[in-house]
Each structure stands twice: as C-alpha cells, then as structure tokens.
Coordinates of C-alpha atoms in Angstrom, one line a residue:
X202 CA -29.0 10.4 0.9
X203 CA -30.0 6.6 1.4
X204 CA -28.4 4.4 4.6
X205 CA -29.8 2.2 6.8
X206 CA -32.5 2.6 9.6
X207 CA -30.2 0.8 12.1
X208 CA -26.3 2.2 12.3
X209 CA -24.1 -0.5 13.4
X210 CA -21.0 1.9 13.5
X211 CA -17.6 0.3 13.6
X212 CA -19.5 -3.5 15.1
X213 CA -18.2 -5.8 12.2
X214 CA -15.0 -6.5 11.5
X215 CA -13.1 -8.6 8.5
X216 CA -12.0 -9.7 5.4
X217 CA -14.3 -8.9 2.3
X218 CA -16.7 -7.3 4.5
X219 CA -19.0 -4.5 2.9
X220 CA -19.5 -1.5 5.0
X221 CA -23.2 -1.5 7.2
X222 CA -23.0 2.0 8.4
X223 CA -23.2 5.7 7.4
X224 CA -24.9 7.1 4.5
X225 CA -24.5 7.5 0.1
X226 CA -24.8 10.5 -1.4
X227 CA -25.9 11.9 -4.9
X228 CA -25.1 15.9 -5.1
X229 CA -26.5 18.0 -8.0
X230 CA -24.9 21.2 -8.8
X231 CA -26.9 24.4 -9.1
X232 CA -24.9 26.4 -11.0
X233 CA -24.9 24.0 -13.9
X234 CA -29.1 24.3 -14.8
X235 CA -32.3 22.1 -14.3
X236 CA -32.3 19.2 -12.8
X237 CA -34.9 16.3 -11.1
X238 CA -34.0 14.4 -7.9
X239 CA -35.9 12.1 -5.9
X240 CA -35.7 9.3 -3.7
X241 CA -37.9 6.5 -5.1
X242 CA -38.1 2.6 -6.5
X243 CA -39.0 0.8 -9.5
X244 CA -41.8 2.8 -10.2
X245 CA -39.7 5.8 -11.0
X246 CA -37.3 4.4 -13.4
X247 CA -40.8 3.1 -15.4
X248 CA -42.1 6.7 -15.1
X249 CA -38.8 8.3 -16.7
X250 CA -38.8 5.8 -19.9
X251 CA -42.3 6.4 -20.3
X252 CA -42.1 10.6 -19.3
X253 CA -38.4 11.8 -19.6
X254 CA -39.3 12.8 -15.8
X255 CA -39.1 11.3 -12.4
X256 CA -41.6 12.1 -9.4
X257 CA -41.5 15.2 -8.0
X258 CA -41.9 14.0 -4.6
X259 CA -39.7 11.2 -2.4
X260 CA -40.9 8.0 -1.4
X261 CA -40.5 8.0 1.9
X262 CA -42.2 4.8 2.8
X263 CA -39.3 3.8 5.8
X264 CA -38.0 2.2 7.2
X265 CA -38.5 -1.1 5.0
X266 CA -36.4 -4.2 3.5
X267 CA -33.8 -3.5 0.7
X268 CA -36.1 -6.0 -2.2
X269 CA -39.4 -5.3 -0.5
X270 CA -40.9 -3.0 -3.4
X271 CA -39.4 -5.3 -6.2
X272 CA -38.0 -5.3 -8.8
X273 CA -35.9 -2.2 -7.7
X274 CA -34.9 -1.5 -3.9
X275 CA -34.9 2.3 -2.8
X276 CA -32.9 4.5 -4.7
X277 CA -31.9 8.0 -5.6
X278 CA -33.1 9.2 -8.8
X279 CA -31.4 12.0 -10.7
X280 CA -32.5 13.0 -14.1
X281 CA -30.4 15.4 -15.8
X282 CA -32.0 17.7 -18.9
X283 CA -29.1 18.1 -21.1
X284 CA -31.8 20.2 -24.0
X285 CA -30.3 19.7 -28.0
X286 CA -27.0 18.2 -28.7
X287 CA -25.8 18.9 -31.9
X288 CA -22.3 19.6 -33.3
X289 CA -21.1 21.2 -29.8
X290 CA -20.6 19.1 -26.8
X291 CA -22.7 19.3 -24.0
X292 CA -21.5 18.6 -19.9
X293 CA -23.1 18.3 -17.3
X294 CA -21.9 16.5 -13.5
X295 CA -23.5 15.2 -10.2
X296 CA -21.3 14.5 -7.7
X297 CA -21.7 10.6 -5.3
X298 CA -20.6 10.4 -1.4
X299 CA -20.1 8.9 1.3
X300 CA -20.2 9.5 4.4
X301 CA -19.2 6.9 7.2
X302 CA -19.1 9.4 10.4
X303 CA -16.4 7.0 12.1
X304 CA -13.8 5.5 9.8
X305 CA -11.6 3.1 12.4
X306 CA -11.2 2.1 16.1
X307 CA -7.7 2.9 17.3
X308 CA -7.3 1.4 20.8
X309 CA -10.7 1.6 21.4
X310 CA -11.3 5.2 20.2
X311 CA -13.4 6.5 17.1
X312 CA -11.5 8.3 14.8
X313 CA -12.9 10.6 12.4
X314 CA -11.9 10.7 8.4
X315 CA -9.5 13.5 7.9
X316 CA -11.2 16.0 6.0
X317 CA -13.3 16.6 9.3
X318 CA -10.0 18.5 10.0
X319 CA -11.2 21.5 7.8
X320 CA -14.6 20.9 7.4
X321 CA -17.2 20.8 10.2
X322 CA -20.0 19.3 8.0
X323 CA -20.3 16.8 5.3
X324 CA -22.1 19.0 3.2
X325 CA -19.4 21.8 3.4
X326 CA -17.6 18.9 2.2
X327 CA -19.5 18.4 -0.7
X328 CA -20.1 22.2 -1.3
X329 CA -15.9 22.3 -1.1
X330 CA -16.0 19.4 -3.8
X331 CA -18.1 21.2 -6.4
X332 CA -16.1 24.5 -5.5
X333 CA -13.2 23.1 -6.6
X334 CA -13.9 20.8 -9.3
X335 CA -12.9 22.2 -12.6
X336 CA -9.3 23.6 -10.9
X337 CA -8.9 20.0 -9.6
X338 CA -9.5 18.7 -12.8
X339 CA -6.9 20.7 -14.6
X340 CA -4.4 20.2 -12.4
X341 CA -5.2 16.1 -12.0
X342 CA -4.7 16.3 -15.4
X343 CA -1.4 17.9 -15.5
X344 CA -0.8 15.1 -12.9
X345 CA -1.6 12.4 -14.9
X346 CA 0.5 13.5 -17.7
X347 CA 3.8 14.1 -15.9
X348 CA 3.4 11.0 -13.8
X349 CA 3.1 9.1 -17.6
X350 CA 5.8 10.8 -18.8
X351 CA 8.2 9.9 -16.1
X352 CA 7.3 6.4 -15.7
X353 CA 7.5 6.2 -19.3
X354 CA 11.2 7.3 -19.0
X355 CA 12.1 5.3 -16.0
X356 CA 11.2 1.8 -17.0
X357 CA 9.2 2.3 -20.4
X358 CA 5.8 2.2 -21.8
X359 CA 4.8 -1.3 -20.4
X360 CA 5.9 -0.8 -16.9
X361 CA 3.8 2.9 -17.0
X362 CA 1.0 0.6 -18.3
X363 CA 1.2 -1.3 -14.8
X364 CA 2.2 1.6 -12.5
X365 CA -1.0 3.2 -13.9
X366 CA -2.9 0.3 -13.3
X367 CA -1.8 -0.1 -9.8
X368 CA -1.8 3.9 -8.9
X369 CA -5.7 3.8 -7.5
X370 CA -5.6 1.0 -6.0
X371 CA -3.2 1.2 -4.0
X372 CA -4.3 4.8 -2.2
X373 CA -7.3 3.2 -1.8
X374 CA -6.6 0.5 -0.2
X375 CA -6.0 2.4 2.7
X376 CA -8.2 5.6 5.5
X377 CA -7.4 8.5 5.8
X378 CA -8.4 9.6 9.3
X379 CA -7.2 12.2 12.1
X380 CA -6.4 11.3 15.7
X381 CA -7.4 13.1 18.8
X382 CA -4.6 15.1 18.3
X383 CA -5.5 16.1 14.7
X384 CA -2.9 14.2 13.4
X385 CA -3.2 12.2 10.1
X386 CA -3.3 8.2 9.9
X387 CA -2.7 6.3 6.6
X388 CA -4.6 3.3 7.5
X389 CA -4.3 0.2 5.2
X390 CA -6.7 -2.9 4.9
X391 CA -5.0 -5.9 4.3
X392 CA -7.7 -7.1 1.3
X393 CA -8.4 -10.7 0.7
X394 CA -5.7 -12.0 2.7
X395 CA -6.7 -11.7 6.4
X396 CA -8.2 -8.3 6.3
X397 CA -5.8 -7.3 9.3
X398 CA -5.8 -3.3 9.3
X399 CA -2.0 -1.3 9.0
X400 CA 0.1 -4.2 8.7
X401 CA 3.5 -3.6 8.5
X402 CA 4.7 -6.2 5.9
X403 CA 1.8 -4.6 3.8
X404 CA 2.9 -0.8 4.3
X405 CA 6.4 -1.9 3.3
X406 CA 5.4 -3.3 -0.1
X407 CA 3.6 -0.2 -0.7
X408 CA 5.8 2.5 0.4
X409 CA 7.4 3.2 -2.8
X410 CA 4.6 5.3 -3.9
X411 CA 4.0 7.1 -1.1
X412 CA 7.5 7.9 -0.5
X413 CA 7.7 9.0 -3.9
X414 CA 4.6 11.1 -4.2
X415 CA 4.7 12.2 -0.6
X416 CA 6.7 11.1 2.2
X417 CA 4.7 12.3 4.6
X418 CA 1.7 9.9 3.4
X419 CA 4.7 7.2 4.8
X420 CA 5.0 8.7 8.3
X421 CA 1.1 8.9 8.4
X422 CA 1.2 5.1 8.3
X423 CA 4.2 4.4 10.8
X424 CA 2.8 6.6 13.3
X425 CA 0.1 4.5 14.8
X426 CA 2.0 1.7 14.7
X427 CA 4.9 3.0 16.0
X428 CA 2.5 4.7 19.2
X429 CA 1.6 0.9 19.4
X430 CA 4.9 -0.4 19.8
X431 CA 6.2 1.5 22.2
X432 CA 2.8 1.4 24.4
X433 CA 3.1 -1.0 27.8
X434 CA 0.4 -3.7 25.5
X435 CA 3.7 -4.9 23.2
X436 CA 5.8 -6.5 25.3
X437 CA 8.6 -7.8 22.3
X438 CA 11.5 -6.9 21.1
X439 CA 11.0 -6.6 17.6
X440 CA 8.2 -4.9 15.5
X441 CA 4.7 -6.1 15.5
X442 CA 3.1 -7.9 12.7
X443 CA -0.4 -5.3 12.4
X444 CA -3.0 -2.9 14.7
X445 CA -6.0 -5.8 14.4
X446 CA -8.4 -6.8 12.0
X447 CA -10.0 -3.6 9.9
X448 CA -11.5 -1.1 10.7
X449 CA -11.2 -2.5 14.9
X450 CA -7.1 -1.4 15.2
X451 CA -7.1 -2.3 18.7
X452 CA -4.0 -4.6 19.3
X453 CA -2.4 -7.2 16.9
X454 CA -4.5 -10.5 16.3
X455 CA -2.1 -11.9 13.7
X456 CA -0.2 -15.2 14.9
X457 CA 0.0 -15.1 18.3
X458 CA -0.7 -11.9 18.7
X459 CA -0.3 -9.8 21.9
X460 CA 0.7 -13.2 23.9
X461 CA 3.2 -14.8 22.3
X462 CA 5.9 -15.4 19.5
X463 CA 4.0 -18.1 17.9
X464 CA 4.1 -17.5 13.7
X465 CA 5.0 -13.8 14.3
X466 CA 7.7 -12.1 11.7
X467 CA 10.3 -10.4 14.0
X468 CA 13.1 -10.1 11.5
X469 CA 10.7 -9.2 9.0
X470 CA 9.0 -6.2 10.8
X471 CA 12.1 -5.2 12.4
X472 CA 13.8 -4.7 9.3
X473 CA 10.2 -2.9 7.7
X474 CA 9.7 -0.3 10.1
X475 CA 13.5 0.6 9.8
X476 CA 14.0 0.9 6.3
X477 CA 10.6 3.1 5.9
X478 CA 11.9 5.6 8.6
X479 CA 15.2 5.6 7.1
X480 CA 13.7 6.0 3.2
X481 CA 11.8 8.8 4.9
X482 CA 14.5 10.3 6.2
X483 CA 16.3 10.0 2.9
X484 CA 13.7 12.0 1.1
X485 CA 12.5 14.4 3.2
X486 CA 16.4 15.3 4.2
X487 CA 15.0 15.3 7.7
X488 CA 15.7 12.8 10.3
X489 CA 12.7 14.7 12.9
X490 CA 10.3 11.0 12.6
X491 CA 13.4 8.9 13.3
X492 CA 14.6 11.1 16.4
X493 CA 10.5 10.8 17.9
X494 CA 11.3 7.0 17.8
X495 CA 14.7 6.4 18.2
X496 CA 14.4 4.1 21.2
X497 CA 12.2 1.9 19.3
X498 CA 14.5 1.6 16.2
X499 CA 17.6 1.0 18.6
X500 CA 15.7 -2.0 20.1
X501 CA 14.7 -3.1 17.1
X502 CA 18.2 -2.7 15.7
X503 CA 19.7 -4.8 18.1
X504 CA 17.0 -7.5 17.4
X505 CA 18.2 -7.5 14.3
X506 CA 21.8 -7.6 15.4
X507 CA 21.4 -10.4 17.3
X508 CA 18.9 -12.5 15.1
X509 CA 18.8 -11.2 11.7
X510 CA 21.9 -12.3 9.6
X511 CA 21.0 -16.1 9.8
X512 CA 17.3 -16.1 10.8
X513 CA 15.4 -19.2 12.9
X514 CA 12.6 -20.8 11.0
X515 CA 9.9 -18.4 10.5
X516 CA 7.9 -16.3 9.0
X517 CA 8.5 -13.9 6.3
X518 CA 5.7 -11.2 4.5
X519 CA 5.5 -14.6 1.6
X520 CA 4.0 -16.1 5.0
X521 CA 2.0 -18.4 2.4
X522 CA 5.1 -20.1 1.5
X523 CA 5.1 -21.1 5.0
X524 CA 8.4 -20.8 7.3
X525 CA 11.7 -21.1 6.2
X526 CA 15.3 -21.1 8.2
X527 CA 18.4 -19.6 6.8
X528 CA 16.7 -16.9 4.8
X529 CA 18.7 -15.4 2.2
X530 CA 16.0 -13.0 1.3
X531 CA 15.4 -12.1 4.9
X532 CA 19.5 -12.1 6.0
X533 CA 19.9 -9.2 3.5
X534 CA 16.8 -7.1 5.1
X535 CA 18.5 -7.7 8.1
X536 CA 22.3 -6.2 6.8
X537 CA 20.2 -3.5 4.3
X538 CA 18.3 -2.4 8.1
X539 CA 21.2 -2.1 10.2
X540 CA 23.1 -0.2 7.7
X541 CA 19.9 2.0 7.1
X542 CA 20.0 2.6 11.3
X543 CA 23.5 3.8 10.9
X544 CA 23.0 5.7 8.4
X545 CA 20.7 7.5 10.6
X546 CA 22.4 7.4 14.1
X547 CA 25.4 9.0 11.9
X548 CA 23.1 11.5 10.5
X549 CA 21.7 12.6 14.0
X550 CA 25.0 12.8 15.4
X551 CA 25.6 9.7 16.9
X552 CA 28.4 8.8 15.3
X553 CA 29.8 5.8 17.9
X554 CA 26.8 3.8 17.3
X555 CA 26.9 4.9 13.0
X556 CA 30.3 2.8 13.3
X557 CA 29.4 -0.1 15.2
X558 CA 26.3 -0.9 13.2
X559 CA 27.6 -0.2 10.3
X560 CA 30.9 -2.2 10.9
X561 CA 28.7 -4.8 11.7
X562 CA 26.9 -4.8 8.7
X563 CA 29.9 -4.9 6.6
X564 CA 31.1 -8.0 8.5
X565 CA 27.2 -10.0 7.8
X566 CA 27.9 -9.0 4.1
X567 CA 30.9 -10.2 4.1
X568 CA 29.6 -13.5 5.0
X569 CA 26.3 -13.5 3.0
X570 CA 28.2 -13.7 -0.4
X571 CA 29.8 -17.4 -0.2
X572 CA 27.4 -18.9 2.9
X573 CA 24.6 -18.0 0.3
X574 CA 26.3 -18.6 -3.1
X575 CA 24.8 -21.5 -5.6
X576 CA 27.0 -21.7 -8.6
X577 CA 25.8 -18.8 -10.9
X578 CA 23.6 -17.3 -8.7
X579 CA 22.5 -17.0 -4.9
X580 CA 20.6 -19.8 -2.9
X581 CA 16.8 -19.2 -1.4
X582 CA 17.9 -20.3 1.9
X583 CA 21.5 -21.1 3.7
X584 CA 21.4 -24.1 3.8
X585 CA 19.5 -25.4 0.7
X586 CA 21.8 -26.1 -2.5
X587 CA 20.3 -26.0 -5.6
X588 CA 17.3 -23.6 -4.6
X589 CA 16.9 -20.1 -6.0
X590 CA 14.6 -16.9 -5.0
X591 CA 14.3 -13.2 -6.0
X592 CA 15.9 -11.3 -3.8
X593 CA 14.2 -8.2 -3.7
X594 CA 15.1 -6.7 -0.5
X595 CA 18.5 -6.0 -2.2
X596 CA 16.8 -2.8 -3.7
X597 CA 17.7 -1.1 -0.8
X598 CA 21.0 -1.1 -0.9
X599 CA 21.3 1.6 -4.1
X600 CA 18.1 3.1 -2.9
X601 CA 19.3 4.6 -0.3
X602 CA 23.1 4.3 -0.2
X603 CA 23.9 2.1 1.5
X604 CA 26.2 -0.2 -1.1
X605 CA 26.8 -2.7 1.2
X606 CA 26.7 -5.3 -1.2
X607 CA 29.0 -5.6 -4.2
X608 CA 26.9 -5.2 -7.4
X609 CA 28.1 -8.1 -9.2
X610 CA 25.6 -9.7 -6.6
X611 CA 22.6 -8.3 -8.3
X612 CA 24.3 -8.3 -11.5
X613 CA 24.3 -12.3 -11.3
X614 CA 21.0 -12.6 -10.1
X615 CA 20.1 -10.7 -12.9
X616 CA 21.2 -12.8 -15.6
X617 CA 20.0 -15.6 -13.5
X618 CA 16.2 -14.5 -13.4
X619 CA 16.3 -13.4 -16.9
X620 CA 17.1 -17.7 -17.6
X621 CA 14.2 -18.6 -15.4
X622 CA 11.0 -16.4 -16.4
X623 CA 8.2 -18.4 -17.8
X624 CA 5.9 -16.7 -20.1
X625 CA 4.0 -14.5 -17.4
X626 CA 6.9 -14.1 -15.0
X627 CA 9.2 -14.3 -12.8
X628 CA 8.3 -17.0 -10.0
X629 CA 8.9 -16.1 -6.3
X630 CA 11.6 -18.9 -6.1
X631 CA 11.8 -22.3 -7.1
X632 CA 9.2 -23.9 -4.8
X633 CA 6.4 -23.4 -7.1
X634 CA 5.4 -21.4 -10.1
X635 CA 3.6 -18.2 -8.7
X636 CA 5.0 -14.8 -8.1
X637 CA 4.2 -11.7 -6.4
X638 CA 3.6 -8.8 -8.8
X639 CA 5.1 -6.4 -6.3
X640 CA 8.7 -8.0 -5.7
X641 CA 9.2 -9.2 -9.6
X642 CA 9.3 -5.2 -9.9
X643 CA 11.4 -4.9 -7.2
X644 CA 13.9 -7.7 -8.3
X645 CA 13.8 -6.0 -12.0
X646 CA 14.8 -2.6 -10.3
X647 CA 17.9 -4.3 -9.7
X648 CA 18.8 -4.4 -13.0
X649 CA 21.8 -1.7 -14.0
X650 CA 20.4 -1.6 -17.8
X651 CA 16.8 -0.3 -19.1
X652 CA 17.3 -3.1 -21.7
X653 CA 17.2 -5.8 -18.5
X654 CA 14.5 -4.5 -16.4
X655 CA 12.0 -4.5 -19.4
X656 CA 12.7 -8.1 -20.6
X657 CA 11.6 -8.7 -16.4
X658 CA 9.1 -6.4 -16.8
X659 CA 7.4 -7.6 -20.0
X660 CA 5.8 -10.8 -18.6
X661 CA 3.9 -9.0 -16.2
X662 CA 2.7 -6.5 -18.6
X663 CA 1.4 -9.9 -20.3
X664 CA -0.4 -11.4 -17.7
X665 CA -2.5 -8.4 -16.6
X666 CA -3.2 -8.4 -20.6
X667 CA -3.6 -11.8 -20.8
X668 CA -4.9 -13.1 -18.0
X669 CA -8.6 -14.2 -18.0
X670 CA -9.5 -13.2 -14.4
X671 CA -11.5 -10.4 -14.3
X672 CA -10.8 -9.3 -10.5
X673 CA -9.2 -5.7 -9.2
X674 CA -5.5 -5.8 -9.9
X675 CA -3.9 -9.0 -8.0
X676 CA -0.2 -9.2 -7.0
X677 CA -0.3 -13.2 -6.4
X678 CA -0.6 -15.3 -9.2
X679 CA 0.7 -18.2 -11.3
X680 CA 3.5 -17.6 -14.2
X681 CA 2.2 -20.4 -16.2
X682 CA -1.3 -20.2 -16.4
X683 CA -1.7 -16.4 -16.1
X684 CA -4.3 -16.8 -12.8
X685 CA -5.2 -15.0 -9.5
X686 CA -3.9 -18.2 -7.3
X687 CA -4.9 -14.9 -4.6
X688 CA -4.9 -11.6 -2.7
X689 CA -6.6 -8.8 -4.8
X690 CA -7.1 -4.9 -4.3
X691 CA -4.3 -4.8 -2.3
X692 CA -1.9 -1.8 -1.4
X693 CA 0.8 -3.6 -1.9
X694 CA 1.1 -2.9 -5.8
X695 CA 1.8 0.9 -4.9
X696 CA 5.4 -1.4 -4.5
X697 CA 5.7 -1.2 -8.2
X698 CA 7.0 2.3 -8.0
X699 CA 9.9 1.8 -6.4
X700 CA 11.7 2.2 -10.2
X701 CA 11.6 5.5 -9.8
X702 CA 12.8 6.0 -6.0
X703 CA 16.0 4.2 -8.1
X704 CA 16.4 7.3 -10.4
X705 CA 17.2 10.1 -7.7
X706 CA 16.5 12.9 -9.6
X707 CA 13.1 11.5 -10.3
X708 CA 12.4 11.0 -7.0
X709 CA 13.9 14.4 -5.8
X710 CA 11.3 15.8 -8.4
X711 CA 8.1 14.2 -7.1
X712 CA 9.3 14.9 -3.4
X713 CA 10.1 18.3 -3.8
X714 CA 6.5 18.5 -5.8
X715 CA 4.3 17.4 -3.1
X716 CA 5.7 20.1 -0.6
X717 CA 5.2 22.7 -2.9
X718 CA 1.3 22.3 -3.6
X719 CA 1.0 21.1 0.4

C-alpha cells in the first residue's frame, strides 16, 4: 500500500478536489502462481526492462516528497510471469484499492464506507474481492447483457449506446456509507458545478436508475436528507437545496443557506423530494418510507399548494439560466407533486386529504393548459409569449399515474421539439442554444411512438460521437457546436433511464430483480 505520511482525514472540502487521505492498494492473488511485488521508484522500472524482474526488497526510504527520487515518485511494482503464450490464452489478475477509513462528515460525525458493515478489515475486504471474482464476473456479465437487451428494446440501439455510457458514471458519482445506526447512505457529489454533497435537484435527475435497478439505492439518498429536514437546524417550509459542500454534509451552504431564502429553490425541492418518495412507493408497492416522513411531505405539500402552480421569481435545478417567474416547467412539478402526495395519503388510508390534494391538482391543471398555451405549443414561462422550453417534468404524469394532464399536451410539445432540434439537440428553451443531456431524454420519453423518441434521441447519440471534448460524460452542452459549455462526471445522467420506468413491465422486471439477488 502507498498513502501519505500526514492523514488529513475529511479537512478539505470542494469542487474538483482530489482526495489527501487514506491509502492505494495493489493485491496479488496467490492461487493464480508466481508473482514479484515491491514498493520502489524509477530505479525498478529500469531494472525490470533490463532483468524481466523487480527488486526483491521495498524501498522504504520515508517519509519523502512525491518527485524527490526523479524521474518516477514512489510506487508499487507488480510484475506478473505469465511463462509461454502460444495458441491458448493465458490470464492472470491483481486486484487495486482503496481505502479512505472515513468516507463523509454527516452533522459533524465520521461515517464509515458501507462494506465496514460485513467486514471488520480492509483486507477481509480484499480477501472477499478475490473470493468472489470469477462468480461476480459471470453474473456482471449476464447483467450487462440483459440490461443491453432491454434498453435496446425500450428506446433502441442509440439510446442503449448512451444509457451504457452514462451507467458508471452515475453510481459513481455518489458514497456509499453506513450511519451509526448501520443504515446505508447514497451520498452524491455535485461534480464541477459547486461540488455541494446530496443535493436534491441532483438526486432527482438521477433517480431513474436507481429506482429502476433498486429502489432502495433511492431511499438510501433521501434518508439523510430527509433526517436533515425535519432536525430543529432547517427552519423552512419547503425542502432544502443540499447537506453541504462534499464530503463535509454538515448543513446546506447553497444560496443562503441555513439563514435565509435568498437564491434557494423551494418549489423545486419540494416538488423533488415528493415525487422520489412517491416513485418509491410506486415500485416497491410499499408506502413504509413515505409513512416515516409523512409530516415532512404534508408540509411540503402545502408549500406547494400555496406557492407552486404560479411560482415567484426563482430558482429552478437549470439555476444557470438564472431565475425566472411564472414557470411553466416548475408549475407542472408543482401539480405532478401534489397529485403524487395524494396518491400516497390515498394509499395509506387517508383518503380526505387523497381528495383535497388531488381535487386541487385537477383544478391547477385545469388552468395550466390555456394560461400556458403559445400557439402550437406551450410557453417557457406565464407570462412570456413567444418563448418555448422542454418540459420534462411532465414525465411524471404517466410514470406514475397520475394523468393529470391531457396527452395531447405532450403530444404537441412533441411535434414542437421535433421542429426545433439543431443538429446535436434539443436546446433547453429558447434562451440560448445548450441543453441538458438529462432532461432532452426526459422530454423524448414523452413521446407516445418509438419512431418519435429516437428522432429526439438521435442528436444526442451524435454529439457524444461527435463531439471533440474529450472529458467524462457531460450533461451541459451546446447543440450547435457539439461542446462541454459545463458540468461533467455528474450523477445526473443516471436521468437517462427514466425510458424504461415508462415501460412498466420493464421496470417491474428490474425491481422485482434486485430483491431477488439482495
């Protein structure tokens, strides 16, 4: 192993940070035959071109600067006899670790990474790693091919291509870790935005491929924020923004924070938090998170009731378009939110407040359609004829049935974006030329025909082919020029999976998978 002489655990905190604490790992297997490892420098690597072999013996010269035996810094050696290779192919593995003791600071307590939960040590980890390679392998195969074949036959060979791509990514994105309790915490980084850790317009973007391949994974990120919210520190009435900056989660720091209302994103959150419990609920057929919480979602129900259907000026999760008024976007996340809450309150026996929330709902829709209409398709905000955005919170409302808007709605949209794409997409709205990966796929997903989603689809299978930035995947970028304008390695393209939360017997597939190998 190789880490520094100085452990600064948990001290920094950030965007595009690398991480100054813990220690690397190179593991050799002893079932699989011979093998040379040593901890050396520049010297080695000379000895093995000249020898075939690398010093018995460590260099243990320490503690010293990274560059001070140049040209290589300290490093672990592993040299791997693999004898003659002919005709027959010849295998052989090591397996590379890492071990950071103390993965985040909730309120001001060290949490430990997850696996600690069954395993005491990190080399019982490792020693459980090589155990169970070769099964994991076969089965991670067998993953990898059904996942292909179902995203293949949910939206086509181009929109597997970018579900693939985005698959890694956006797990992780994201920490694993157990609380004193022992229970599990998804914890996302916000990356190359503001690095704020578990924000909730971040989970929400993301959720469709958690709640696909396991729900559970979904509660695992609510719960800390949802122990947040209803702690004496948050002191609103709608849902808070993010935990901190990563890996400190000790309080929000977006906006104003703990203190005031200043560029917060109530309507936005509100309506987050709610859907995600309620898309829970609808896949796990359980309401058991929602009842835990159920004060919380009421209070932020009635936020919404009261501010949602024609929102102030303020933020939404595009917060880099800046704030907007009279949301159209935001309005329906508002309706799709309340309806989701009394779809839940019905569902948990509550079946006064199931009719007023949803009765209320119906009566915002009802209004949305002709305060929002713009001719041949639906305005960006209220109040601003001749403006146009994708309105991808709509998804929701087949999702998880809610039909609370008529479908001609999305059907007009539809044919709308379809007129507007330039050759790598579908902008946001009509205030510039970028998009966000995530929500084009989301606006396709409202299409009622394969043959419509894949002509949305299609331009952003060409920009990640086309595109000459050579970054981890990005969902921000322009539509004319095929570049990053920003945000990369970001959970948020998990979002791209939500096509196949729209096929329900897809999605009751994958669910009902991930209990069964639990």
């Amino acid at each position: 192993r190789i880490g520094t002489s100085r452990q600064p655990m948990l001290e920094q905190f950030g965007d595009n940070l690398r991480i100054d604490w813990g220690y690397f790992y190179i593991a050799v297997p002893q079932d699989d035959g011979p093998a040379e490892l040593a901890a050396g420098n520049g010297s080695y690597r000379a000895r093995f071109t000249a020898t075939g072999h690398i010093p018995a013996e460590d260099d243990l010269d320490q503690p010293r600067m990274p560059e001070s035996r140049y040209p290589a810094p300290p490093s672990l050696n592993v040299a791997l006899p693999l004898g003659t290779v002919g005709p027959a192919v010849v295998t052989r593995h090591l397996l590379l670790a890492y071990d950071d003791i103390y993965s985040v600071e909730y309120m001001h307590q060290k949490l430990l990474p997850y696996w600690r939960k069954e395993l005491p040590t990190f080399s019982a980890l490792l020693k459980a790693a090589e155990r169970d390679y070769q099964p994991l392998k076969k089965r991670a195969e067998q993953y990898d091919s059904d996942l292909q074949h179902d995203l293949v036959l949910a939206g086509g060979p181009e929109y597997a291509a970018i579900a693939t791509l985005a698959f890694r990514q956006a797990i992780a994105a994201h920490k694993l870790v157990e609380d004193a309790s022992g229970d599990p915490f998804l914890m996302p980084k916000e990356n190359f935005s503001n690095g704020s850790i578990s924000t909730v317009d971040v989970i929400y973007p993301s959720s469709p491929i958690f709640l696909l391949l396991n729900p559970r994974l979904v509660e695992a990120q609510l719960e800390p924020v949802m122990r947040y919210a209803q702690g004496g520190r948050w002191k609103f009435p709608f849902a808070p923004h993010d935990l901190g900056i990563y890996p400190l989660a000790n309080g929000q720091l977006y906006g104003g924070g703990e203190a005031s209302e200043e560029d917060q994103m109530p309507v936005e959150e509100s309506g987050d938090m709610i859907l995600m419990v309620a898309a829970v609920a609808h896949a796990e057929h359980n309401t058991g998170f929602a009842a835990r919480y159920w004060p919380l979602l009421s209070k932020w129900a009635d936020y919404l009731l009261d501010k949602g259907f024609d929102p102030e000026n303020q933020l939404s999760t595009d917060d880099f378009a800046g704030h907007l008024a009279h949301n159209t976007n935001l309005s329906i996340k508002a309706i799709e939110a309340l309806a989701a809450y009394a779809q839940l309150a019905d569902q948990l026996g509550d079946h006064k407040t199931a009719t007023r929330y949803q009765s209320a709902a119906k009566a915002m829709t009802d209004k949305w359609s002709p305060m929002a209409k713009g001719g041949d398709h639906y305005r960006l905000a209220f109040d601003k004829a001749g403006t146009w955005s994708q309105k991808y919170n709509l998804v929701w409302d087949t999702i998880l049935d809610l039909h609370m808007f008529p479908g001609e709605i999305a059907d007009q949209e539809i044919t709308f974006y379809k007129s507007h794409q330039n050759p790598f997409g579908l902008p946001l709205d009509n205030r510039a030329t970028y998009t966000k990966l995530d929500w084009t796929i989301w606006s396709a997903t409202l299409a009622r025909n394969s043959a419509d989603f894949q002509t949305i689809v299609h331009p952003v299978f060409q920009f990640l082919d086309k595109s000459t930035d050579r970054v981890p995947m990005t969902d921000w970028y322009d539509t004319v020029s095929a570049r990053e304008v920003g945000f990369q390695a970001r959970s948020v393209v998990g979002g791209v999976y939500i096509k196949l939360l729209a096929d329900p017997v897809l999605w009751a597939k994958w669910v009902r998978r991930a209990s069964e190998t639990r």
